[in-house]
Amino acid sequence: KIKILYICGKAGSGKTQVALKICEILKGRVQAGAGTGKAAQNYLGPTVHAMFGWTYDFGDGHKYTDKQLTELRVLYQDVDTFVIDEVNANSAEFLANLDESATRLFNPERKKNAQGDVEPFGGKRFVFLGDPSQLAPVMGEPIDGQGTGGYNMASKVRLSRGIRQSRMHRAARGQELYRKYMAPNCLY
């Protein structure tokens, strides 16, 4: 059973229309949003930052209080699918932070899948939409690994220290999520 779907195509190819239809079919069980407010407006939804209660800059990952975790779990108790638009405009670190947050919220016991990996994105269904040919993120590595770090990110991580190392590690994790779960489940 596929839990992660990546719908990609150029601007005007109908990605948002497909996502809106998904939202219509799953009404009451879906939360849609995007990395930017402009893209989130298509769904009358929040940005991903607002969706998961993130601060603007969380270089060392988002730290939830017990109260925040409880509030978000209650808010999303009936949601089994998240639709995230314009994913390619966000960095690989963003994707890893999304995975970390969803896992913390929806899979705190860190249950594993059949491959022995912790369920990505908390075991919830995620539909990502994006355009791989658009400009790379302004800050950070692209999710597809085609930036300055690319698939050789691990060697850079070993040479860095502190917050920089933490961010590079998360970027490498985001690129791994893309390769393992998004790219194989990509619809053009």
PDB file of C-alpha atoms in Angstrom:
ATOM      1  CA  LYS A   1       0.000   0.000   0.000  1.00  0.00           C
ATOM      2  CA  ILE A   2       1.576   3.276  -1.131  1.00  0.00           C
ATOM      3  CA  LYS A   3       1.565   5.941   1.564  1.00  0.00           C
ATOM      4  CA  ILE A   4       3.669   8.530  -0.250  1.00  0.00           C
ATOM      5  CA  LEU A   5       2.772   9.876  -3.674  1.00  0.00           C
ATOM      6  CA  TYR A   6       4.732  12.495  -5.575  1.00  0.00           C
ATOM      7  CA  ILE A   7       2.856  14.230  -8.387  1.00  0.00           C
ATOM      8  CA  CYS A   8       5.207  16.292 -10.483  1.00  0.00           C
ATOM      9  CA  GLY A   9       4.888  18.310 -13.630  1.00  0.00           C
ATOM     10  CA  LYS A  10       5.536  21.707 -15.110  1.00  0.00           C
ATOM     11  CA  ALA A  11       3.476  24.784 -14.277  1.00  0.00           C
ATOM     12  CA  GLY A  12      -0.018  24.543 -15.717  1.00  0.00           C
ATOM     13  CA  SER A  13       0.029  20.736 -16.023  1.00  0.00           C
ATOM     14  CA  GLY A  14      -2.919  20.307 -13.618  1.00  0.00           C
ATOM     15  CA  LYS A  15      -1.182  19.216 -10.401  1.00  0.00           C
ATOM     16  CA  THR A  16      -3.212  21.566  -8.237  1.00  0.00           C
ATOM     17  CA  GLN A  17      -6.473  20.455  -9.879  1.00  0.00           C
ATOM     18  CA  VAL A  18      -5.615  16.816  -9.096  1.00  0.00           C
ATOM     19  CA  ALA A  19      -4.783  17.773  -5.494  1.00  0.00           C
ATOM     20  CA  LEU A  20      -8.050  19.702  -5.130  1.00  0.00           C
ATOM     21  CA  LYS A  21      -9.938  16.628  -6.359  1.00  0.00           C
ATOM     22  CA  ILE A  22      -8.082  14.490  -3.785  1.00  0.00           C
ATOM     23  CA  CYS A  23      -9.127  16.995  -1.112  1.00  0.00           C
ATOM     24  CA  GLU A  24     -12.729  16.861  -2.318  1.00  0.00           C
ATOM     25  CA  ILE A  25     -12.809  13.047  -2.217  1.00  0.00           C
ATOM     26  CA  LEU A  26     -11.138  12.842   1.209  1.00  0.00           C
ATOM     27  CA  LYS A  27     -13.033  15.784   2.738  1.00  0.00           C
ATOM     28  CA  GLY A  28     -12.745  15.712   6.521  1.00  0.00           C
ATOM     29  CA  ARG A  29      -9.743  13.345   6.440  1.00  0.00           C
ATOM     30  CA  VAL A  30      -7.233  15.535   4.605  1.00  0.00           C
ATOM     31  CA  GLN A  31      -5.126  18.597   5.409  1.00  0.00           C
ATOM     32  CA  ALA A  32      -3.653  20.504   2.483  1.00  0.00           C
ATOM     33  CA  GLY A  33      -1.065  23.232   2.538  1.00  0.00           C
ATOM     34  CA  ALA A  34       2.183  24.418   1.011  1.00  0.00           C
ATOM     35  CA  GLY A  35       5.554  25.839   1.873  1.00  0.00           C
ATOM     36  CA  THR A  36       4.469  29.330   0.810  1.00  0.00           C
ATOM     37  CA  GLY A  37       1.353  31.300   1.645  1.00  0.00           C
ATOM     38  CA  LYS A  38       0.636  31.977  -2.031  1.00  0.00           C
ATOM     39  CA  ALA A  39       0.548  28.264  -2.890  1.00  0.00           C
ATOM     40  CA  ALA A  40      -1.402  27.430   0.303  1.00  0.00           C
ATOM     41  CA  GLN A  41      -4.153  29.846  -0.805  1.00  0.00           C
ATOM     42  CA  ASN A  42      -5.106  27.388  -3.563  1.00  0.00           C
ATOM     43  CA  TYR A  43      -6.381  25.074  -0.828  1.00  0.00           C
ATOM     44  CA  LEU A  44      -7.594  27.741   1.580  1.00  0.00           C
ATOM     45  CA  GLY A  45      -5.073  26.046   3.829  1.00  0.00           C
ATOM     46  CA  PRO A  46      -2.097  26.928   5.979  1.00  0.00           C
ATOM     47  CA  THR A  47       1.573  26.956   5.202  1.00  0.00           C
ATOM     48  CA  VAL A  48       3.437  23.848   6.335  1.00  0.00           C
ATOM     49  CA  HIS A  49       5.058  25.965   9.049  1.00  0.00           C
ATOM     50  CA  ALA A  50       1.619  26.843  10.445  1.00  0.00           C
ATOM     51  CA  MET A  51       0.328  23.305   9.871  1.00  0.00           C
ATOM     52  CA  PHE A  52       2.975  21.834  12.158  1.00  0.00           C
ATOM     53  CA  GLY A  53       3.528  24.788  14.495  1.00  0.00           C
ATOM     54  CA  TRP A  54       7.064  25.507  13.302  1.00  0.00           C
ATOM     55  CA  THR A  55       8.980  28.682  14.003  1.00  0.00           C
ATOM     56  CA  TYR A  56      10.670  30.481  11.105  1.00  0.00           C
ATOM     57  CA  ASP A  57      14.170  29.140  11.743  1.00  0.00           C
ATOM     58  CA  PHE A  58      14.565  25.844  13.523  1.00  0.00           C
ATOM     59  CA  GLY A  59      18.113  24.918  12.601  1.00  0.00           C
ATOM     60  CA  ASP A  60      18.274  22.289  15.309  1.00  0.00           C
ATOM     61  CA  GLY A  61      14.830  20.854  14.568  1.00  0.00           C
ATOM     62  CA  HIS A  62      11.523  21.930  16.090  1.00  0.00           C
ATOM     63  CA  LYS A  63      11.129  21.274  19.789  1.00  0.00           C
ATOM     64  CA  TYR A  64       7.498  20.645  20.702  1.00  0.00           C
ATOM     65  CA  THR A  65       6.156  21.103  24.198  1.00  0.00           C
ATOM     66  CA  ASP A  66       3.838  18.404  25.535  1.00  0.00           C
ATOM     67  CA  LYS A  67       0.972  20.888  25.185  1.00  0.00           C
ATOM     68  CA  GLN A  68       1.800  21.546  21.502  1.00  0.00           C
ATOM     69  CA  LEU A  69       2.019  17.813  20.774  1.00  0.00           C
ATOM     70  CA  THR A  70      -1.372  17.214  22.407  1.00  0.00           C
ATOM     71  CA  GLU A  71      -3.000  20.127  20.547  1.00  0.00           C
ATOM     72  CA  LEU A  72      -1.642  19.006  17.164  1.00  0.00           C
ATOM     73  CA  ARG A  73      -2.619  15.368  17.760  1.00  0.00           C
ATOM     74  CA  VAL A  74      -6.175  16.441  18.647  1.00  0.00           C
ATOM     75  CA  LEU A  75      -6.311  18.779  15.619  1.00  0.00           C
ATOM     76  CA  TYR A  76      -5.240  16.001  13.228  1.00  0.00           C
ATOM     77  CA  GLN A  77      -6.880  13.005  14.917  1.00  0.00           C
ATOM     78  CA  ASP A  78      -9.213  12.433  11.941  1.00  0.00           C
ATOM     79  CA  VAL A  79      -6.656  13.339   9.254  1.00  0.00           C
ATOM     80  CA  ASP A  80      -5.017  10.433   7.465  1.00  0.00           C
ATOM     81  CA  THR A  81      -3.713  12.286   4.383  1.00  0.00           C
ATOM     82  CA  PHE A  82      -1.611  15.429   4.036  1.00  0.00           C
ATOM     83  CA  VAL A  83      -1.274  17.230   0.705  1.00  0.00           C
ATOM     84  CA  ILE A  84       1.851  19.384   0.386  1.00  0.00           C
ATOM     85  CA  ASP A  85       2.161  21.596  -2.700  1.00  0.00           C
ATOM     86  CA  GLU A  86       5.289  23.200  -4.182  1.00  0.00           C
ATOM     87  CA  VAL A  87       7.584  20.735  -2.436  1.00  0.00           C
ATOM     88  CA  ASN A  88      10.464  21.388  -4.869  1.00  0.00           C
ATOM     89  CA  ALA A  89      10.579  25.033  -3.800  1.00  0.00           C
ATOM     90  CA  ASN A  90      11.612  23.833  -0.344  1.00  0.00           C
ATOM     91  CA  SER A  91      14.958  22.509   0.789  1.00  0.00           C
ATOM     92  CA  ALA A  92      15.884  18.942   1.593  1.00  0.00           C
ATOM     93  CA  GLU A  93      16.221  20.067   5.222  1.00  0.00           C
ATOM     94  CA  PHE A  94      12.556  21.162   5.084  1.00  0.00           C
ATOM     95  CA  LEU A  95      11.566  17.658   3.939  1.00  0.00           C
ATOM     96  CA  ALA A  96      13.563  16.051   6.769  1.00  0.00           C
ATOM     97  CA  ASN A  97      11.991  18.428   9.307  1.00  0.00           C
ATOM     98  CA  LEU A  98       8.549  17.505   7.976  1.00  0.00           C
ATOM     99  CA  ASP A  99       9.398  13.826   8.458  1.00  0.00           C
ATOM    100  CA  GLU A 100      10.742  14.449  11.981  1.00  0.00           C
ATOM    101  CA  SER A 101       7.655  16.447  12.988  1.00  0.00           C
ATOM    102  CA  ALA A 102       5.161  13.950  11.549  1.00  0.00           C
ATOM    103  CA  THR A 103       7.014  11.054  13.183  1.00  0.00           C
ATOM    104  CA  ARG A 104       7.043  12.821  16.526  1.00  0.00           C
ATOM    105  CA  LEU A 105       3.307  13.539  16.244  1.00  0.00           C
ATOM    106  CA  PHE A 106       1.920  10.372  14.690  1.00  0.00           C
ATOM    107  CA  ASN A 107       4.478   7.648  15.400  1.00  0.00           C
ATOM    108  CA  PRO A 108       6.093   8.539  18.739  1.00  0.00           C
ATOM    109  CA  GLU A 109       6.927   4.852  19.343  1.00  0.00           C
ATOM    110  CA  ARG A 110       8.903   4.930  16.060  1.00  0.00           C
ATOM    111  CA  LYS A 111       7.239   1.803  14.656  1.00  0.00           C
ATOM    112  CA  LYS A 112       9.058   0.314  11.681  1.00  0.00           C
ATOM    113  CA  ASN A 113       7.811  -0.650   8.246  1.00  0.00           C
ATOM    114  CA  ALA A 114       8.394  -3.958   6.416  1.00  0.00           C
ATOM    115  CA  GLN A 115      11.855  -2.781   5.295  1.00  0.00           C
ATOM    116  CA  GLY A 116      12.908  -2.204   8.906  1.00  0.00           C
ATOM    117  CA  ASP A 117      12.895   1.610   8.613  1.00  0.00           C
ATOM    118  CA  VAL A 118      10.939   3.915  10.898  1.00  0.00           C
ATOM    119  CA  GLU A 119       7.673   4.692   9.088  1.00  0.00           C
ATOM    120  CA  PRO A 120       8.365   7.852   7.056  1.00  0.00           C
ATOM    121  CA  PHE A 121       6.229  10.892   7.842  1.00  0.00           C
ATOM    122  CA  GLY A 122       4.735   9.272  10.919  1.00  0.00           C
ATOM    123  CA  GLY A 123       3.042   6.549   8.879  1.00  0.00           C
ATOM    124  CA  LYS A 124       0.487   9.021   7.487  1.00  0.00           C
ATOM    125  CA  ARG A 125      -0.292   9.300   3.789  1.00  0.00           C
ATOM    126  CA  PHE A 126       1.425  12.231   2.109  1.00  0.00           C
ATOM    127  CA  VAL A 127       0.736  13.541  -1.375  1.00  0.00           C
ATOM    128  CA  PHE A 128       3.510  15.861  -2.541  1.00  0.00           C
ATOM    129  CA  LEU A 129       3.189  18.101  -5.578  1.00  0.00           C
ATOM    130  CA  GLY A 130       6.066  19.812  -7.287  1.00  0.00           C
ATOM    131  CA  ASP A 131       7.952  20.870 -10.362  1.00  0.00           C
ATOM    132  CA  PRO A 132      11.488  19.424 -10.472  1.00  0.00           C
ATOM    133  CA  SER A 133      12.456  21.850 -13.223  1.00  0.00           C
ATOM    134  CA  GLN A 134      11.683  24.980 -11.218  1.00  0.00           C
ATOM    135  CA  LEU A 135      14.368  27.044  -9.550  1.00  0.00           C
ATOM    136  CA  ALA A 136      16.215  25.441  -6.652  1.00  0.00           C
ATOM    137  CA  PRO A 137      15.354  26.570  -3.120  1.00  0.00           C
ATOM    138  CA  VAL A 138      16.806  29.929  -2.149  1.00  0.00           C
ATOM    139  CA  MET A 139      18.352  28.464   0.992  1.00  0.00           C
ATOM    140  CA  GLY A 140      19.513  24.879   1.322  1.00  0.00           C
ATOM    141  CA  GLU A 141      19.933  21.854  -0.857  1.00  0.00           C
ATOM    142  CA  PRO A 142      17.188  20.757  -3.274  1.00  0.00           C
ATOM    143  CA  ILE A 143      15.274  17.621  -2.354  1.00  0.00           C
ATOM    144  CA  ASP A 144      16.414  15.758  -5.473  1.00  0.00           C
ATOM    145  CA  GLY A 145      20.117  16.100  -4.600  1.00  0.00           C
ATOM    146  CA  GLN A 146      21.000  18.198  -7.628  1.00  0.00           C
ATOM    147  CA  GLY A 147      22.514  21.069  -5.628  1.00  0.00           C
ATOM    148  CA  THR A 148      26.024  21.768  -4.432  1.00  0.00           C
ATOM    149  CA  GLY A 149      25.954  18.920  -1.916  1.00  0.00           C
ATOM    150  CA  GLY A 150      24.110  16.338  -3.961  1.00  0.00           C
ATOM    151  CA  TYR A 151      24.763  12.686  -3.281  1.00  0.00           C
ATOM    152  CA  ASN A 152      28.186  13.486  -1.788  1.00  0.00           C
ATOM    153  CA  MET A 153      26.596  15.295   1.152  1.00  0.00           C
ATOM    154  CA  ALA A 154      27.864  12.691   3.659  1.00  0.00           C
ATOM    155  CA  SER A 155      31.491  13.755   3.256  1.00  0.00           C
ATOM    156  CA  LYS A 156      30.527  17.397   3.860  1.00  0.00           C
ATOM    157  CA  VAL A 157      28.557  16.418   6.973  1.00  0.00           C
ATOM    158  CA  ARG A 158      31.611  14.703   8.480  1.00  0.00           C
ATOM    159  CA  LEU A 159      33.728  17.834   7.954  1.00  0.00           C
ATOM    160  CA  SER A 160      31.258  20.292   9.566  1.00  0.00           C
ATOM    161  CA  ARG A 161      30.504  20.968  13.208  1.00  0.00           C
ATOM    162  CA  GLY A 162      27.634  22.208  15.363  1.00  0.00           C
ATOM    163  CA  ILE A 163      24.454  23.597  13.842  1.00  0.00           C
ATOM    164  CA  ARG A 164      25.973  23.529  10.367  1.00  0.00           C
ATOM    165  CA  GLN A 165      26.613  19.790  10.699  1.00  0.00           C
ATOM    166  CA  SER A 166      23.102  19.265  12.055  1.00  0.00           C
ATOM    167  CA  ARG A 167      21.584  21.132   9.101  1.00  0.00           C
ATOM    168  CA  MET A 168      23.696  19.266   6.561  1.00  0.00           C
ATOM    169  CA  HIS A 169      22.752  15.971   8.200  1.00  0.00           C
ATOM    170  CA  ARG A 170      19.076  16.901   7.912  1.00  0.00           C
ATOM    171  CA  ALA A 171      19.556  17.927   4.268  1.00  0.00           C
ATOM    172  CA  ALA A 172      21.142  14.544   3.547  1.00  0.00           C
ATOM    173  CA  ARG A 173      18.193  12.894   5.331  1.00  0.00           C
ATOM    174  CA  GLY A 174      15.725  14.908   3.210  1.00  0.00           C
ATOM    175  CA  GLN A 175      17.460  13.804   0.025  1.00  0.00           C
ATOM    176  CA  GLU A 176      17.367  10.206   1.248  1.00  0.00           C
ATOM    177  CA  LEU A 177      13.605  10.503   1.863  1.00  0.00           C
ATOM    178  CA  TYR A 178      13.197  11.806  -1.679  1.00  0.00           C
ATOM    179  CA  ARG A 179      15.219   8.941  -3.194  1.00  0.00           C
ATOM    180  CA  LYS A 180      13.612   6.173  -1.108  1.00  0.00           C
ATOM    181  CA  TYR A 181       9.986   7.235  -0.985  1.00  0.00           C
ATOM    182  CA  MET A 182       9.141  10.078  -3.357  1.00  0.00           C
ATOM    183  CA  ALA A 183      11.062   9.328  -6.567  1.00  0.00           C
ATOM    184  CA  PRO A 184       9.850   5.682  -6.790  1.00  0.00           C
ATOM    185  CA  ASN A 185       6.236   6.842  -6.301  1.00  0.00           C
ATOM    186  CA  CYS A 186       6.348   9.726  -8.767  1.00  0.00           C
ATOM    187  CA  LEU A 187       3.560  10.407 -11.252  1.00  0.00           C
ATOM    188  CA  TYR A 188       4.428  12.729 -14.152  1.00  0.00           C
TER     189      TYR A 188
END
